[in-house]
C-alpha cells in the first residue's frame, strides 16, 4: 500500500491518484503519476501531494504537506536550510536574527513576519522538532491561507509525518496568535 494511501486511511480521508503517464526520453523511459491525500487532523484540513516519478529519469519530486488555514492571514513565513549565501549574511549581519536559538540559527534561515518568527523561535517544542531535519516551510508572500512543508528527502515513516504535522500545527497556532495580537 502506498504511503499517502496509508495516511489517508489512518485519518479517514480521501485518496486519489492520477493516471500513469510515460514517455521516452534520450536516456530512457520516464514514468509520472500524481498522488494526493486529503484528511483532517484535530479539525484542520491537511493535504499531502506527491508527483511520483520513475523510470530512467534520475529525478524525484518531493512530498508537499499543506496545512489549510481557516481563513486568509496577512503574514509571511519562510524557513529553509541555510546555504552558503545565508551563512555569509550571518557573518556580515550577526544580529539580524539574534532572537533565534543558535542551534536552529546555524541550520535554518528564517524570513518573514518578525513577530511570528519571534514566537516560533521562543517555542521550545517547535525548535526541538525541526532541528536536524531538512525541511522547507513557506506561508505566503503577503497573505496566506495555507502553510506548506516540503521535506527535502521525503518522509521515512508515519512517525516522521506526524512530527511534521505537529510542526505545521504549531505554526498555525502562532500565526493565529500573532494575528489576534495585531487586531487588539
XYZ file of N, CA and C in Angstrom:
552
model
N 0.843 -1.186 0.000
C 0.000 0.000 0.000
C 0.884 1.243 0.000
N 0.518 2.216 -0.783
C 1.241 3.469 -0.899
C 1.199 4.258 0.414
N 2.273 4.990 0.701
C 2.378 5.761 1.950
C 1.245 6.776 2.093
N 0.938 7.518 1.055
C -0.136 8.507 1.108
C -1.476 7.807 1.331
N -1.652 6.671 0.698
C -2.880 5.907 0.876
C -3.006 5.422 2.324
N -1.890 4.992 2.938
C -1.896 4.587 4.348
C -2.334 5.737 5.243
N -1.779 6.913 4.996
C -2.113 8.081 5.814
C -3.579 8.459 5.686
N -4.092 8.455 4.471
C -5.492 8.849 4.301
C -6.428 7.832 4.945
N -6.059 6.562 4.936
C -6.875 5.560 5.635
C -6.802 5.763 7.140
N -5.607 6.042 7.654
C -5.437 6.244 9.095
C -6.283 7.410 9.594
N -6.339 8.494 8.812
C -7.061 9.702 9.214
C -8.456 9.818 8.569
N -8.950 8.736 7.971
C -10.283 8.706 7.349
C -10.456 9.821 6.318
N -9.480 9.959 5.465
C -9.530 10.997 4.435
C -9.828 10.428 3.073
N -9.561 11.224 2.057
C -9.764 10.766 0.684
C -8.421 10.695 -0.029
N -8.267 9.651 -0.812
C -7.035 9.404 -1.548
C -7.360 9.394 -3.030
N -6.505 10.001 -3.830
C -6.679 9.950 -5.281
C -5.315 9.867 -5.942
N -5.324 9.261 -7.087
C -4.092 9.230 -7.879
C -4.459 9.391 -9.341
N -3.624 10.110 -10.023
C -3.834 10.332 -11.443
C -3.383 9.127 -12.237
N -3.717 9.130 -13.493
C -3.292 8.025 -14.347
C -1.788 8.109 -14.581
N -1.189 6.967 -14.750
C 0.246 6.900 -15.007
C 0.512 7.347 -16.435
N 1.453 8.256 -16.560
C 1.836 8.755 -17.882
C 3.301 8.397 -18.089
N 3.643 8.054 -19.291
C 5.045 7.744 -19.569
C 5.405 8.222 -20.969
N 6.675 8.523 -21.113
C 7.188 8.868 -22.430
C 8.670 8.531 -22.464
N 9.194 8.431 -23.644
C 10.599 8.089 -23.824
C 11.427 9.360 -23.946
N 12.546 9.344 -23.238
C 13.484 10.463 -23.312
C 14.793 9.925 -23.877
N 15.753 10.802 -24.118
C 17.036 10.323 -24.653
C 17.745 9.310 -23.737
N 17.470 9.332 -22.426
C 18.155 8.379 -21.541
C 17.264 7.217 -21.112
N 16.033 7.171 -21.609
C 15.157 6.049 -21.281
C 13.732 6.493 -21.031
N 12.955 5.551 -20.513
C 11.533 5.797 -20.283
C 11.322 6.584 -18.980
N 10.419 7.547 -19.030
C 10.072 8.408 -17.910
C 8.620 8.109 -17.528
N 8.383 7.818 -16.241
C 7.048 7.482 -15.760
C 6.653 8.496 -14.695
N 5.406 8.988 -14.770
C 4.936 10.050 -13.874
C 3.531 9.704 -13.402
N 3.281 9.837 -12.071
C 1.942 9.604 -11.543
C 1.703 10.477 -10.309
N 0.772 11.453 -10.397
C 0.460 12.277 -9.219
C -0.423 11.511 -8.231
N -0.125 11.698 -6.919
C -0.902 11.069 -5.852
C -1.242 12.130 -4.821
N -2.475 12.106 -4.321
C -2.944 13.115 -3.378
C -3.747 12.462 -2.263
N -3.621 13.031 -1.074
C -4.434 12.623 0.056
C -4.919 13.865 0.780
N -6.182 13.853 1.219
C -6.752 14.977 1.955
C -7.455 14.397 3.176
N -7.165 14.963 4.351
C -7.778 14.485 5.592
C -7.721 15.585 6.633
N -8.345 15.347 7.780
C -8.335 16.323 8.863
C -7.560 15.775 10.051
N -6.796 16.667 10.694
C -6.091 16.356 11.926
C -6.481 17.421 12.934
N -7.128 17.037 13.986
C -7.592 17.964 15.026
C -8.385 19.127 14.442
N -9.250 18.847 13.484
C -10.107 19.874 12.909
C -9.463 20.732 11.841
N -8.234 20.437 11.463
C -7.532 21.215 10.442
C -7.338 20.363 9.194
N -7.673 20.932 8.035
C -7.510 20.223 6.764
C -6.031 20.139 6.400
N -5.603 18.923 6.093
C -4.224 18.651 5.663
C -4.297 17.962 4.309
N -3.450 18.384 3.397
C -3.342 17.658 2.131
C -1.877 17.294 1.915
N -1.678 16.156 1.312
C -0.316 15.708 1.011
C -0.294 15.319 -0.459
N 0.722 15.791 -1.152
C 0.832 15.566 -2.597
C 2.207 14.999 -2.926
N 2.216 14.125 -3.895
C 3.468 13.569 -4.395
C 3.310 13.360 -5.891
N 4.235 13.880 -6.635
C 4.285 13.602 -8.063
C 5.310 12.497 -8.239
N 4.832 11.262 -8.186
C 5.719 10.102 -8.222
C 6.361 9.986 -9.599
N 7.675 9.900 -9.595
C 8.440 9.837 -10.829
C 9.257 8.556 -10.818
N 9.328 7.894 -11.942
C 10.103 6.664 -12.021
C 10.657 6.473 -13.415
N 11.272 5.325 -13.602
C 11.865 5.017 -14.890
C 13.324 5.416 -14.922
N 13.793 5.746 -16.101
C 15.211 6.034 -16.308
C 15.625 7.439 -15.894
N 14.638 8.319 -15.707
C 14.960 9.706 -15.377
C 15.436 9.788 -13.927
N 16.608 10.345 -13.687
C 17.151 10.424 -12.327
C 16.617 11.646 -11.565
N 15.293 11.724 -11.410
C 14.684 12.852 -10.718
C 13.708 12.330 -9.677
N 13.380 13.171 -8.744
C 12.368 12.825 -7.759
C 11.624 14.091 -7.371
N 10.336 13.995 -7.275
C 9.520 15.117 -6.830
C 9.274 14.943 -5.339
N 9.395 15.991 -4.563
C 9.222 15.861 -3.125
C 7.753 15.798 -2.700
N 7.561 15.263 -1.497
C 6.254 15.340 -0.861
C 5.998 16.803 -0.536
N 4.764 17.220 -0.620
C 4.359 18.537 -0.154
C 3.220 18.326 0.829
N 3.438 18.743 2.064
C 2.407 18.641 3.089
C 1.852 20.045 3.268
N 0.548 20.199 3.084
C -0.083 21.512 3.163
C -1.115 21.529 4.278
N -0.979 22.508 5.178
C -1.986 22.751 6.198
C -2.818 23.923 5.701
N -4.126 23.719 5.611
C -5.031 24.755 5.113
C -5.581 25.514 6.316
N -5.311 26.817 6.371
C -5.786 27.650 7.471
C -7.286 27.927 7.324
N -7.929 28.302 8.413
C -9.366 28.542 8.407
C -9.765 29.800 7.638
N -8.832 30.721 7.451
C -9.088 31.936 6.668
C -7.741 32.475 6.181
N -7.775 33.567 5.446
C -6.549 34.179 4.949
C -5.972 35.100 6.023
N -4.682 34.953 6.284
C -3.975 35.773 7.269
C -2.913 36.591 6.559
N -2.744 37.836 6.994
C -1.699 38.687 6.436
C -0.401 38.366 7.162
N 0.335 37.454 6.603
C 1.614 37.065 7.193
C 2.497 36.463 6.117
N 3.759 36.412 6.421
C 4.735 35.806 5.523
C 5.688 34.996 6.387
N 6.029 33.810 5.922
C 6.959 32.952 6.645
C 7.738 32.107 5.652
N 9.045 32.094 5.825
C 9.908 31.236 5.028
C 10.991 30.684 5.950
N 11.083 29.373 6.003
C 12.133 28.704 6.777
C 12.736 27.647 5.863
N 14.055 27.685 5.717
C 14.701 26.673 4.891
C 16.142 26.460 5.358
N 16.736 25.309 4.999
C 18.124 25.059 5.382
C 19.043 26.121 4.794
N 20.012 26.530 5.605
C 20.925 27.593 5.163
C 21.827 27.130 4.034
N 22.070 28.054 3.141
C 23.051 27.829 2.093
C 24.253 28.734 2.369
N 25.227 28.700 1.518
C 26.451 29.469 1.714
C 26.177 30.966 1.794
N 25.258 31.465 0.959
C 24.941 32.889 0.967
C 24.382 33.325 2.321
N 23.473 32.543 2.888
C 22.882 32.896 4.178
C 23.901 32.821 5.304
N 24.836 31.908 5.212
C 25.914 31.839 6.215
C 26.798 33.078 6.113
N 27.030 33.523 4.890
C 27.806 34.742 4.673
C 27.087 35.955 5.269
N 25.772 36.039 5.068
C 24.987 37.134 5.640
C 25.051 37.140 7.167
N 25.117 35.959 7.767
C 25.236 35.878 9.226
C 26.547 36.473 9.720
N 27.592 36.346 8.911
C 28.887 36.924 9.281
C 28.839 38.449 9.167
N 28.213 38.934 8.098
C 28.126 40.380 7.876
C 27.123 41.042 8.820
N 25.984 40.412 9.033
C 24.916 40.959 9.880
C 24.607 39.987 11.021
N 25.495 39.870 11.989
C 25.335 38.837 13.015
C 24.116 39.009 13.925
N 23.583 40.196 14.046
C 22.473 40.414 14.975
C 21.099 40.420 14.307
N 21.046 40.131 13.004
C 19.765 40.246 12.299
C 18.727 39.239 12.768
N 19.117 38.114 13.282
C 18.196 37.102 13.806
C 18.689 36.630 15.177
N 19.070 37.578 16.021
C 19.626 37.265 17.342
C 18.623 36.554 18.243
N 17.327 36.689 17.969
C 16.307 36.067 18.806
C 16.127 34.572 18.528
N 16.732 34.053 17.459
C 16.630 32.634 17.116
C 17.718 31.857 17.870
N 17.370 30.743 18.538
C 18.383 29.950 19.243
C 19.521 29.531 18.308
N 20.747 29.558 18.814
C 21.932 29.304 17.983
C 21.894 27.981 17.212
N 21.501 26.839 17.835
C 21.488 25.599 17.035
C 20.536 25.669 15.846
N 19.414 26.346 16.033
C 18.447 26.496 14.936
C 18.973 27.495 13.914
N 19.572 28.579 14.387
C 20.114 29.605 13.502
C 21.258 29.063 12.650
N 22.023 28.123 13.164
C 23.107 27.522 12.378
C 22.560 26.698 11.217
N 21.401 26.114 11.430
C 20.853 25.198 10.435
C 19.847 25.843 9.479
N 19.053 26.809 9.971
C 17.955 27.348 9.177
C 18.035 28.844 8.964
N 17.492 29.289 7.846
C 17.275 30.695 7.574
C 15.807 30.984 7.848
N 15.542 32.036 8.603
C 14.183 32.442 8.940
C 13.884 33.770 8.263
N 12.766 33.853 7.592
C 12.358 35.098 6.978
C 10.862 35.294 7.124
N 10.438 36.540 7.073
C 9.016 36.827 7.139
C 8.642 37.755 8.269
N 7.422 37.617 8.741
C 6.863 38.423 9.807
C 7.692 38.242 11.088
N 8.327 39.313 11.565
C 9.242 39.229 12.710
C 8.514 38.781 13.974
N 7.288 39.256 14.177
C 6.515 38.827 15.341
C 6.286 37.324 15.340
N 5.948 36.781 14.183
C 5.752 35.340 14.037
C 7.063 34.592 14.251
N 8.154 35.107 13.674
C 9.455 34.457 13.830
C 9.879 34.408 15.299
N 9.644 35.487 16.032
C 9.992 35.510 17.457
C 9.161 34.499 18.234
N 7.883 34.392 17.894
C 7.021 33.407 18.563
C 7.532 31.984 18.297
N 7.874 31.691 17.056
C 8.351 30.351 16.714
C 9.706 30.061 17.353
N 10.605 31.033 17.315
C 11.950 30.839 17.886
C 11.903 30.623 19.388
N 10.905 31.174 20.057
C 10.819 31.001 21.507
C 10.058 29.736 21.893
N 9.501 29.026 20.921
C 8.764 27.792 21.196
C 9.743 26.616 21.208
N 10.004 26.096 22.391
C 10.999 25.032 22.563
C 10.611 23.761 21.797
N 9.331 23.405 21.834
C 8.869 22.192 21.140
C 9.082 22.333 19.634
N 8.754 23.501 19.078
C 8.951 23.751 17.650
C 10.430 23.574 17.285
N 11.302 24.192 18.068
C 12.741 24.119 17.785
C 13.265 22.684 17.878
N 12.787 21.925 18.861
C 13.227 20.535 19.001
C 12.770 19.682 17.822
N 11.602 19.973 17.295
C 11.065 19.157 16.202
C 11.728 19.446 14.852
N 12.212 20.663 14.638
C 12.815 20.951 13.326
C 14.327 20.734 13.296
N 14.967 20.696 14.470
C 16.423 20.536 14.478
C 16.808 19.214 13.787
N 17.844 19.261 13.006
C 18.373 18.119 12.265
C 17.423 17.573 11.195
N 16.440 18.352 10.804
C 15.577 17.982 9.682
C 15.948 18.861 8.492
N 15.775 18.332 7.314
C 15.991 19.119 6.091
C 14.619 19.402 5.507
N 14.023 20.518 5.966
C 12.673 20.864 5.548
C 12.606 22.307 5.063
N 11.644 22.555 4.216
C 11.359 23.882 3.693
C 9.926 24.215 4.093
N 9.730 25.367 4.729
C 8.402 25.778 5.168
C 8.111 27.143 4.562
N 6.921 27.273 3.992
C 6.559 28.548 3.386
C 5.087 28.832 3.626
N 4.809 30.094 3.943
C 3.424 30.542 4.129
C 3.278 31.914 3.508
N 2.858 31.953 2.290
C 2.507 33.200 1.619
C 3.621 34.182 1.350
N 3.266 35.190 0.568
C 4.169 36.297 0.282
C 3.701 37.526 1.039
N 2.414 37.833 0.965
C 1.829 38.935 1.743
C 0.684 38.425 2.607
N -0.104 37.539 2.061
C -1.222 36.942 2.791
C -1.289 35.465 2.409
N -1.803 34.647 3.327
C -1.829 33.218 3.045
C -3.019 32.545 3.698
N -3.459 31.451 3.090
C -4.476 30.607 3.690
C -3.954 29.174 3.834
N -2.627 29.032 3.678
C -2.025 27.699 3.803
C -0.556 27.795 4.203
N -0.075 26.717 4.798
C 1.336 26.586 5.163
C 1.824 25.318 4.475
N 2.913 25.404 3.748
C 3.439 24.254 3.008
C 4.773 23.841 3.608
N 4.889 22.553 3.928
C 6.140 21.977 4.422
C 6.590 20.944 3.403
N 7.835 21.087 2.948
C 8.401 20.154 1.980
C 9.662 19.538 2.565
N 9.624 18.247 2.906
C 10.845 17.601 3.385
C 11.773 17.303 2.202
N 13.032 17.671 2.352
C 13.977 17.532 1.243
C 14.160 16.085 0.809
N 14.175 15.171 1.765
C 14.441 13.771 1.443
C 13.218 12.875 1.584
N 12.032 13.432 1.497
C 10.825 12.633 1.609
C 10.467 12.352 3.058
N 9.570 11.416 3.251
C 9.096 11.053 4.577
C 9.453 9.593 4.828
N 10.156 9.349 5.946
C 10.607 7.990 6.262
C 9.478 7.084 6.721
N 8.627 7.606 7.618
C 7.580 6.784 8.215
C 6.462 7.668 8.762
N 5.440 7.048 9.281
C 4.286 7.787 9.787
C 4.666 8.651 10.988
N 5.604 8.192 11.818
C 6.037 8.987 12.977
C 6.656 10.308 12.535
N 7.501 10.264 11.504
C 8.097 11.493 11.000
C 7.019 12.393 10.382
N 6.075 11.808 9.682
C 4.979 12.583 9.114
C 4.210 13.291 10.228
N 3.895 12.584 11.303
C 3.158 13.183 12.416
C 3.970 14.288 13.089
N 5.284 14.127 13.108
C 6.148 15.197 13.626
C 6.024 16.447 12.744
N 6.017 16.253 11.438
C 5.859 17.383 10.522
C 4.482 18.040 10.684
N 3.456 17.237 10.904
C 2.115 17.786 11.134
C 2.112 18.626 12.407
N 2.779 18.143 13.455
C 2.816 18.916 14.703
C 3.570 20.232 14.505
N 4.604 20.249 13.664
C 5.314 21.491 13.335
C 4.351 22.461 12.643
N 3.582 21.956 11.686
C 2.610 22.805 10.986
C 1.531 23.323 11.934
N 1.084 22.478 12.852
C 0.055 22.896 13.814
C 0.598 23.991 14.749
N 1.860 23.893 15.141
C 2.475 24.936 15.969
C 2.503 26.257 15.199
N 2.910 26.189 13.929
C 2.951 27.399 13.105
C 1.546 27.979 12.954
N 0.559 27.127 12.738
C -0.830 27.584 12.624
C -1.247 28.348 13.884
N -0.952 27.785 15.041
C -1.304 28.427 16.311
C -0.606 29.770 16.448
N 0.673 29.828 16.092
C 1.435 31.076 16.211
C 0.923 32.133 15.233
N 0.555 31.733 14.022
C 0.003 32.690 13.057
C -1.275 33.300 13.621
N -2.135 32.461 14.175
C -3.391 32.963 14.742
C -3.133 33.863 15.948
N -2.148 33.502 16.777
C -1.804 34.321 17.946
C -1.290 35.689 17.521
N -0.361 35.710 16.576
C 0.202 36.977 16.093
C -0.893 37.816 15.446
N -1.761 37.181 14.669
C -2.854 37.906 14.011
C -3.798 38.527 15.040
N -4.142 37.771 16.080
C -5.041 38.294 17.125
C -4.397 39.440 17.909
N -3.083 39.369 18.134
C -2.374 40.464 18.838
C -2.386 41.743 17.996
N -2.228 41.567 16.680
C -2.206 42.738 15.790
C -3.585 43.393 15.711
N -4.667 42.607 15.881
C -6.008 43.156 15.823
C -6.390 43.902 17.099
N -5.792 43.480 18.224
C -6.178 44.137 19.501
C -5.332 45.333 19.828
